[in-house]
Amino acid sequence: MSAPAAVETAVQPDADTAAYVLRLGDDALVLGQRLCEWAARSPQLEEDVALLNLALDLLGQARSLLSRAGQLAGPVDGPDGPRVRDEDDLAFLRHEREFTNALLVEVENGDFGQTMARQLLVSAWQLPLWSALCASTDEVLAAVAGKAVKEVDYHLDHARTWVVRLGDGTPESHRRMQAGLEEVWPYAGELFEPDALTGRLVARGVAADPAALEPQWRATVEQVLAEAGLQVPQTTWRPTGGRSGRHLTSFGYLLAELQHLHRAHPGATW
Amino acid sequence: MTRAVSVGEREVREALSAVTDPEIPVITIADLGILRDVEVRDGHVTVTITPTYSGCPAMEEIGADVRSALAALGWTDVTVRTVLSPAWTTDWMSEDGRQALREYGIAPPGRRPAGPVPVRLGLSRPAAPVLDCPHCGSSATEELTRFGSTSCTSLWRCRSCREPFAHFKQH
């Protein structure tokens, strides 16, 4: 074991697990990027710090997940021959259709109420998701989950606090909180859609069954909305497509901001 | 399997006892509980560290500080490994570390109850801890915001001496 680093980085390629881990990494990366848009624009200084703390947790999770996804995918052809893509390659050099995050995390911030509605719906899903993935047979995914579950617990608590405060606040804050909730609600359905990939990975003990997370999610969200005096939206419109790379119009602008520096100055560091 | 602590390992640990958290420079990485292992084999040093939170931005700087502390003693063949599992918890913080935080004006974390802690799913928000003000010792304190200047801390204030202070969150 004179070269432990080399031994540890040899990862057996596994296309299915790579694709699944990439989905979760993209969820974290894109939501973190959206939250960063609040930097210096939050309603109060403490909230600026809070939202960027959430974003930092998500970015940390994304880095671990994208790195793992790149290793599991194995070498891919590039201009200088086959290479294993690292976290930067995956974050900065993929095109829109190659991102497989759920639509909900890319929905625009809207007003603060809409951002908190989105956070509630995402965190209430991520908590049981990461909790289940602590038992994943992919040991790196389980390790990321072990950290993420504690972090997402804070995120959910933060979102809950604001949704209740605004929903149960003034008539104006209530109206806007309900409007923000209506805006983001339809996108949540996609989180619970099983597909062939999750089917294969659930059978191997790698992935969490998406549909099995919905009852817990619904119970959490409905409890918060009841506490906030908000109505559960009744819409039946259920957009989908993020997991297969079909995104909202606004997603291209998000990627442009995320990627332009790296693309303009390849390899830039600071 | 227990392994004897070699002279080399003792020297390495001694050198690492000077490496502190870049964001809270009064606590060493050993006292913070993020220094997980030190191994010296055939002149090669492997130092294993773990992040507090997933996005801890200090990990790269800590790695660089570890290398430079060891290089000063002539150890240049060094690998710094970062592991995520088992997930860091404030229970790994030493008593010396807690005391150092208190003296620096940061209220240290409480301890989690012994035994396995079930992951809380749902909204049974845990009761806020009762903290003593690190400045005047009063327990008349309140949380201002759950999120502070670093991922690990929250912001509090003392109603007795009126001073704000940071709290290293139990995690």
Coordinates of C-alpha atoms in Angstrom, one line a residue:
Chain A
M1 CA 0.0 0.0 0.0
S2 CA 2.8 2.4 -0.9
A3 CA 0.4 4.4 -3.1
P4 CA -2.9 4.4 -1.2
A5 CA -4.3 7.3 -3.2
A6 CA -4.1 5.5 -6.5
V7 CA -5.7 2.4 -5.0
E8 CA -8.6 4.4 -3.6
T9 CA -9.5 6.3 -6.8
A10 CA -9.9 3.1 -8.8
V11 CA -13.7 3.0 -9.1
Q12 CA -15.5 0.3 -11.0
P13 CA -17.6 2.0 -13.6
D14 CA -21.4 1.7 -13.0
A15 CA -23.5 3.7 -15.5
D16 CA -26.8 3.3 -13.6
T17 CA -25.4 4.5 -10.3
A18 CA -23.5 7.3 -12.0
A19 CA -26.7 8.6 -13.6
Y20 CA -28.6 8.4 -10.3
V21 CA -25.9 10.2 -8.3
L22 CA -25.7 12.8 -11.1
R23 CA -29.4 13.5 -10.7
L24 CA -29.0 14.2 -7.0
G25 CA -25.9 16.2 -7.5
D26 CA -27.6 18.3 -10.1
D27 CA -30.5 18.9 -7.7
A28 CA -28.1 20.2 -5.1
L29 CA -26.0 22.3 -7.5
V30 CA -29.0 24.0 -9.2
L31 CA -30.9 24.7 -6.0
G32 CA -27.7 26.1 -4.4
Q33 CA -27.2 28.3 -7.5
R34 CA -30.8 29.6 -7.3
L35 CA -30.4 30.4 -3.6
C36 CA -27.1 32.3 -4.3
E37 CA -29.2 34.7 -6.4
W38 CA -30.4 36.1 -3.1
A39 CA -26.9 37.2 -2.1
A40 CA -27.1 40.9 -0.9
R41 CA -30.8 41.0 -1.8
S42 CA -32.5 39.3 1.1
P43 CA -35.1 41.0 3.2
Q44 CA -32.7 41.3 6.1
L45 CA -29.0 40.6 6.7
E46 CA -29.6 37.5 8.8
E47 CA -31.6 36.0 6.0
D48 CA -28.8 36.7 3.5
V49 CA -26.5 34.7 5.7
A50 CA -29.1 31.9 6.2
L51 CA -29.8 31.4 2.5
L52 CA -26.2 31.4 1.6
N53 CA -25.6 28.8 4.4
L54 CA -28.2 26.6 2.8
A55 CA -26.6 27.2 -0.6
L56 CA -23.2 26.3 0.9
D57 CA -24.5 23.0 2.3
L58 CA -26.0 22.2 -1.1
L59 CA -22.9 23.1 -3.0
G60 CA -20.8 20.8 -0.7
Q61 CA -23.2 18.0 -1.3
A62 CA -23.1 18.7 -5.0
R63 CA -19.3 18.6 -5.1
S64 CA -19.2 15.1 -3.5
L65 CA -22.0 13.8 -5.7
L66 CA -20.6 15.1 -9.0
S67 CA -17.2 13.8 -8.2
R68 CA -18.6 10.4 -7.5
A69 CA -20.8 10.5 -10.6
G70 CA -17.8 11.3 -12.7
Q71 CA -15.8 8.4 -11.3
L72 CA -18.7 5.9 -11.7
A73 CA -19.3 7.0 -15.3
G74 CA -15.7 6.1 -16.1
P75 CA -13.5 7.7 -18.8
V76 CA -15.3 9.5 -21.6
D77 CA -13.9 10.8 -24.8
G78 CA -12.6 14.3 -24.8
P79 CA -10.3 16.5 -27.0
D80 CA -7.2 15.1 -25.3
G81 CA -8.4 11.5 -25.3
P82 CA -10.5 9.6 -22.7
R83 CA -10.6 11.0 -19.2
V84 CA -12.6 10.7 -16.0
R85 CA -14.7 13.9 -15.6
D86 CA -14.2 15.8 -12.3
E87 CA -16.7 17.9 -10.5
D88 CA -15.7 21.1 -12.5
D89 CA -16.1 19.3 -15.8
L90 CA -19.6 18.2 -14.8
A91 CA -20.7 21.5 -13.4
F92 CA -19.3 23.9 -15.9
L93 CA -18.9 22.0 -19.2
R94 CA -22.2 20.1 -19.7
H95 CA -25.0 21.6 -21.8
E96 CA -28.5 22.2 -20.7
R97 CA -29.9 18.9 -22.0
E98 CA -27.3 17.0 -20.0
F99 CA -28.5 18.3 -16.7
T100 CA -30.9 15.9 -14.9
N101 CA -32.1 17.9 -12.0
A102 CA -35.8 17.9 -11.1
L103 CA -37.7 20.9 -12.4
L104 CA -38.7 22.1 -9.0
V105 CA -35.1 23.1 -8.0
E106 CA -34.7 25.3 -11.0
V107 CA -38.0 27.2 -10.7
E108 CA -37.2 30.9 -10.5
N109 CA -36.9 32.5 -7.0
G110 CA -39.9 34.8 -7.5
D111 CA -40.5 36.8 -4.3
F112 CA -39.2 35.6 -1.0
G113 CA -42.4 33.7 -0.3
Q114 CA -42.1 31.7 -3.5
T115 CA -38.4 30.9 -2.6
M116 CA -39.5 29.6 0.8
A117 CA -42.4 27.6 -0.7
R118 CA -39.9 26.0 -3.1
Q119 CA -37.5 25.3 -0.2
L120 CA -40.2 23.7 1.9
L121 CA -41.3 21.4 -0.9
V122 CA -37.7 20.4 -1.7
S123 CA -36.4 20.0 1.8
A124 CA -39.5 18.0 2.9
W125 CA -38.6 15.6 0.1
Q126 CA -34.8 15.6 0.6
L127 CA -35.1 14.7 4.3
P128 CA -36.7 11.3 3.8
L129 CA -34.7 10.8 0.7
W130 CA -31.3 11.3 2.4
S131 CA -32.5 9.4 5.4
A132 CA -33.3 6.4 3.2
L133 CA -30.0 6.7 1.3
C134 CA -28.0 6.4 4.5
A135 CA -28.6 2.7 4.0
S136 CA -27.6 2.7 0.3
T137 CA -25.4 -0.1 -0.9
D138 CA -23.2 2.5 -2.6
E139 CA -21.0 3.5 0.3
V140 CA -20.1 6.9 -1.0
L141 CA -23.7 7.8 -1.5
A142 CA -24.5 6.5 2.0
A143 CA -21.7 8.7 3.4
V144 CA -22.9 11.8 1.6
A145 CA -26.4 11.0 2.9
G146 CA -25.2 10.7 6.4
K147 CA -24.0 14.3 6.3
A148 CA -26.8 15.7 4.1
V149 CA -29.6 14.4 6.3
K150 CA -28.4 16.5 9.2
E151 CA -28.1 19.6 7.0
V152 CA -31.4 19.3 5.3
D153 CA -33.1 19.0 8.6
Y154 CA -32.0 22.6 9.2
H155 CA -33.2 23.7 5.8
L156 CA -36.6 22.2 6.4
D157 CA -36.9 23.9 9.7
H158 CA -35.9 27.3 8.2
A159 CA -38.4 27.0 5.4
R160 CA -41.1 25.9 7.8
T161 CA -40.5 28.8 10.1
W162 CA -40.9 31.3 7.2
V163 CA -43.8 29.7 5.6
V164 CA -45.7 29.7 8.9
R165 CA -44.7 33.3 9.7
L166 CA -45.7 34.6 6.3
G167 CA -48.8 32.4 5.8
D168 CA -50.0 33.4 9.3
G169 CA -48.9 37.0 9.0
T170 CA -50.6 40.0 7.4
P171 CA -53.2 39.7 4.7
E172 CA -50.6 40.7 2.2
S173 CA -48.0 38.2 3.3
H174 CA -50.6 35.5 3.4
R175 CA -51.7 36.3 -0.1
R176 CA -48.2 36.3 -1.5
M177 CA -47.2 33.1 0.4
Q178 CA -50.2 31.3 -1.1
A179 CA -49.4 32.7 -4.6
G180 CA -45.8 31.5 -4.3
L181 CA -47.0 28.1 -3.2
E182 CA -49.4 27.8 -6.1
E183 CA -46.5 28.7 -8.5
V184 CA -44.1 26.0 -7.4
W185 CA -46.5 23.3 -6.4
P186 CA -47.1 21.6 -9.8
Y187 CA -43.4 20.9 -10.2
A188 CA -43.2 18.7 -7.0
G189 CA -45.0 15.8 -8.7
E190 CA -41.9 14.9 -10.7
L191 CA -39.9 14.1 -7.5
F192 CA -42.0 11.0 -7.0
E193 CA -41.9 9.6 -10.5
P194 CA -40.2 6.2 -10.7
D195 CA -38.6 5.3 -14.0
A196 CA -36.6 2.4 -15.4
L197 CA -33.3 3.7 -13.8
T198 CA -34.7 4.0 -10.3
G199 CA -36.4 0.6 -10.7
R200 CA -33.1 -1.1 -11.4
L201 CA -31.3 0.7 -8.6
V202 CA -34.0 0.2 -6.0
A203 CA -33.6 -3.6 -6.7
R204 CA -29.9 -3.3 -6.1
G205 CA -30.4 -1.3 -2.9
V206 CA -28.6 1.7 -4.3
A207 CA -31.5 4.1 -4.7
A208 CA -34.5 5.2 -2.7
D209 CA -37.9 4.4 -4.3
P210 CA -39.2 7.8 -5.4
A211 CA -42.9 6.9 -4.9
A212 CA -42.3 5.7 -1.4
L213 CA -41.1 9.1 -0.3
E214 CA -44.4 10.8 -1.2
P215 CA -46.5 9.9 1.9
Q216 CA -43.9 11.3 4.2
W217 CA -43.5 14.4 2.1
R218 CA -47.2 15.0 1.9
A219 CA -47.6 14.6 5.6
T220 CA -44.9 17.1 6.4
V221 CA -46.0 19.7 3.9
E222 CA -49.7 19.5 4.8
Q223 CA -48.8 19.9 8.5
V224 CA -46.8 23.0 7.7
L225 CA -49.5 24.5 5.5
A226 CA -52.2 23.8 8.1
E227 CA -50.0 25.6 10.7
A228 CA -49.6 28.5 8.3
G229 CA -53.2 28.7 7.4
L230 CA -52.5 28.0 3.7
Q231 CA -54.5 26.0 1.3
V232 CA -53.1 22.8 -0.3
P233 CA -53.1 23.8 -4.1
Q234 CA -55.7 21.9 -6.1
T235 CA -54.0 22.0 -9.5
T236 CA -53.7 18.9 -11.5
W237 CA -51.1 20.2 -14.0
R238 CA -48.0 18.1 -13.4
P239 CA -45.1 19.2 -15.6
T240 CA -42.1 16.8 -15.9
G241 CA -38.9 16.3 -17.9
G242 CA -36.0 17.5 -15.8
R243 CA -34.7 14.0 -15.2
S244 CA -34.4 13.5 -19.0
G245 CA -32.8 16.9 -19.6
R246 CA -35.9 18.9 -20.6
H247 CA -35.9 22.1 -18.7
L248 CA -37.7 25.4 -18.2
T249 CA -36.9 28.4 -20.3
S250 CA -35.2 30.1 -17.4
F251 CA -32.7 27.3 -16.9
G252 CA -30.5 28.4 -19.7
Y253 CA -30.0 31.7 -18.1
L254 CA -29.1 30.0 -14.8
L255 CA -26.5 27.9 -16.6
A256 CA -25.1 30.9 -18.4
E257 CA -24.4 32.6 -15.1
L258 CA -23.0 29.5 -13.5
Q259 CA -20.7 28.5 -16.4
H260 CA -19.6 31.7 -18.2
L261 CA -16.5 32.3 -16.2
H262 CA -15.2 28.8 -16.5
R263 CA -15.9 28.7 -20.2
A264 CA -14.4 32.1 -20.9
H265 CA -11.2 31.3 -18.8
P266 CA -10.7 27.5 -18.8
G267 CA -9.0 26.3 -15.7
A268 CA -9.3 29.7 -13.9
T269 CA -8.6 29.5 -10.2
W270 CA -8.7 32.0 -7.4
Chain B
M1 CA -6.1 -4.5 16.0
T2 CA -4.2 -1.9 18.0
R3 CA -1.1 -0.5 16.6
A4 CA 1.8 0.9 18.7
V5 CA 2.3 4.6 18.4
S6 CA 5.6 5.1 16.7
V7 CA 8.0 7.9 17.4
G8 CA 7.2 9.2 14.0
E9 CA 3.5 9.2 14.6
R10 CA 4.0 11.0 17.9
E11 CA 6.0 13.7 16.2
V12 CA 3.5 14.1 13.5
R13 CA 0.6 14.4 16.0
E14 CA 2.6 16.9 18.0
A15 CA 3.1 19.0 14.8
L16 CA -0.6 18.7 13.9
S17 CA -1.5 20.0 17.4
A18 CA -0.6 23.4 16.2
V19 CA -3.0 23.3 13.2
T20 CA -6.2 25.2 14.0
D21 CA -9.5 25.8 12.2
P22 CA -8.9 28.8 9.9
E23 CA -12.3 30.3 10.7
I24 CA -12.1 29.8 14.5
P25 CA -8.4 29.9 15.1
V26 CA -8.5 29.1 18.8
I27 CA -9.5 25.5 18.3
T28 CA -7.2 22.9 16.9
I29 CA -8.4 20.4 14.3
A30 CA -7.7 17.6 16.8
D31 CA -9.9 19.3 19.5
L32 CA -12.6 20.1 16.9
G33 CA -12.8 16.4 16.1
I34 CA -12.1 16.7 12.4
L35 CA -8.6 15.1 12.6
R36 CA -9.6 11.4 12.2
D37 CA -6.4 9.5 11.8
V38 CA -2.6 9.8 11.5
E39 CA -0.6 7.0 10.0
V40 CA 3.2 6.9 9.4
R41 CA 4.5 4.1 7.3
D42 CA 7.9 3.9 5.7
G43 CA 8.4 7.6 5.9
H44 CA 5.0 8.3 4.3
V45 CA 2.4 10.2 6.3
T46 CA -1.3 9.8 5.8
V47 CA -3.5 12.3 7.6
T48 CA -7.2 11.7 7.5
I49 CA -9.6 14.6 8.1
T50 CA -13.4 15.0 7.8
P51 CA -15.5 18.1 7.1
T52 CA -17.9 19.5 9.7
Y53 CA -20.6 20.4 7.2
S54 CA -20.6 19.2 3.5
G55 CA -19.8 22.6 2.2
C56 CA -17.1 23.6 4.7
P57 CA -15.0 25.9 2.7
A58 CA -12.0 25.5 5.1
M59 CA -11.1 22.0 4.1
E60 CA -8.6 22.9 1.4
E61 CA -6.9 25.5 3.7
I62 CA -6.7 22.9 6.5
G63 CA -5.1 20.4 4.1
A64 CA -2.5 23.1 3.1
D65 CA -1.9 23.9 6.8
V66 CA -1.4 20.2 7.6
R67 CA 1.2 19.9 4.8
S68 CA 3.1 23.0 5.8
A69 CA 3.1 22.1 9.6
L70 CA 4.6 18.7 8.6
A71 CA 7.0 20.2 6.0
A72 CA 8.5 22.4 8.7
L73 CA 9.7 19.2 10.5
G74 CA 10.9 17.6 7.3
W75 CA 7.9 15.4 6.5
T76 CA 7.2 16.1 2.9
D77 CA 5.8 12.7 1.7
V78 CA 2.3 13.5 2.9
T79 CA -1.2 12.4 1.8
V80 CA -4.2 14.3 3.2
R81 CA -7.3 12.2 2.8
T82 CA -10.8 13.6 3.3
V83 CA -13.5 11.1 4.5
L84 CA -17.2 11.7 4.9
S85 CA -18.1 8.7 6.9
P86 CA -18.7 8.4 9.8
A87 CA -20.3 11.9 9.7
W88 CA -18.7 14.4 12.0
T89 CA -20.6 15.3 15.2
T90 CA -19.9 17.9 17.8
D91 CA -19.7 15.0 20.3
W92 CA -16.1 14.5 18.9
M93 CA -15.1 18.0 20.2
S94 CA -12.8 17.7 23.2
E95 CA -13.2 19.3 26.6
D96 CA -10.1 21.5 25.9
G97 CA -11.8 22.5 22.6
R98 CA -15.0 23.5 24.4
Q99 CA -13.1 25.5 26.9
A100 CA -11.1 27.3 24.2
L101 CA -14.3 28.3 22.4
R102 CA -15.8 29.6 25.7
E103 CA -12.8 31.7 26.4
Y104 CA -12.9 33.0 22.8
G105 CA -16.5 34.2 23.3
I106 CA -18.3 31.3 21.5
A107 CA -20.8 29.2 23.5
P108 CA -19.8 25.6 22.9
P109 CA -22.2 22.9 21.7
G110 CA -24.2 20.8 24.1
R111 CA -23.9 17.0 24.1
R112 CA -26.3 14.7 22.4
P113 CA -28.0 12.1 24.6
A114 CA -26.1 8.8 24.7
G115 CA -27.1 6.0 22.4
P116 CA -28.3 6.0 18.8
V117 CA -30.3 9.1 17.9
P118 CA -33.1 8.4 15.6
V119 CA -33.2 10.7 12.6
R120 CA -36.1 13.1 13.1
L121 CA -38.6 13.0 10.3
G122 CA -41.3 15.5 10.6
L123 CA -41.6 18.7 12.4
S124 CA -41.1 18.0 16.1
R125 CA -38.7 21.0 16.4
P126 CA -36.3 20.3 19.2
A127 CA -36.4 22.6 22.2
A128 CA -33.7 25.4 21.8
P129 CA -30.8 24.7 24.1
V130 CA -30.3 26.8 27.2
L131 CA -27.0 28.5 26.8
D132 CA -24.8 30.4 29.2
C133 CA -23.5 33.7 27.9
P134 CA -19.7 33.2 27.3
H135 CA -19.1 36.8 28.4
C136 CA -21.0 37.2 31.7
G137 CA -22.3 33.6 32.4
S138 CA -25.9 34.6 32.5
S139 CA -28.4 32.1 31.3
A140 CA -30.8 34.8 30.1
T141 CA -29.9 34.3 26.5
E142 CA -31.8 34.0 23.2
E143 CA -31.2 32.8 19.7
L144 CA -31.3 35.6 17.1
T145 CA -30.7 33.5 14.0
R146 CA -29.9 29.8 13.4
F147 CA -27.3 30.7 10.8
G148 CA -24.1 32.5 11.7
S149 CA -20.9 33.6 10.0
T150 CA -19.8 30.0 9.5
S151 CA -21.9 26.9 8.9
C152 CA -21.1 25.6 12.4
T153 CA -22.4 28.6 14.4
S154 CA -25.6 30.4 15.1
L155 CA -26.0 33.9 16.5
W156 CA -27.3 34.6 20.0
R157 CA -27.6 37.6 22.4
C158 CA -27.4 37.9 26.1
R159 CA -30.3 39.8 27.8
S160 CA -28.2 40.5 30.9
C161 CA -25.0 42.0 29.5
R162 CA -26.6 42.9 26.1
E163 CA -23.7 41.4 24.2
P164 CA -24.2 39.3 21.1
F165 CA -22.3 36.0 20.9
A166 CA -21.9 33.0 18.5
H167 CA -22.9 29.5 19.5
F168 CA -21.2 26.4 18.0
K169 CA -24.3 24.4 17.1
Q170 CA -24.8 20.9 18.4
H171 CA -24.6 18.8 15.2

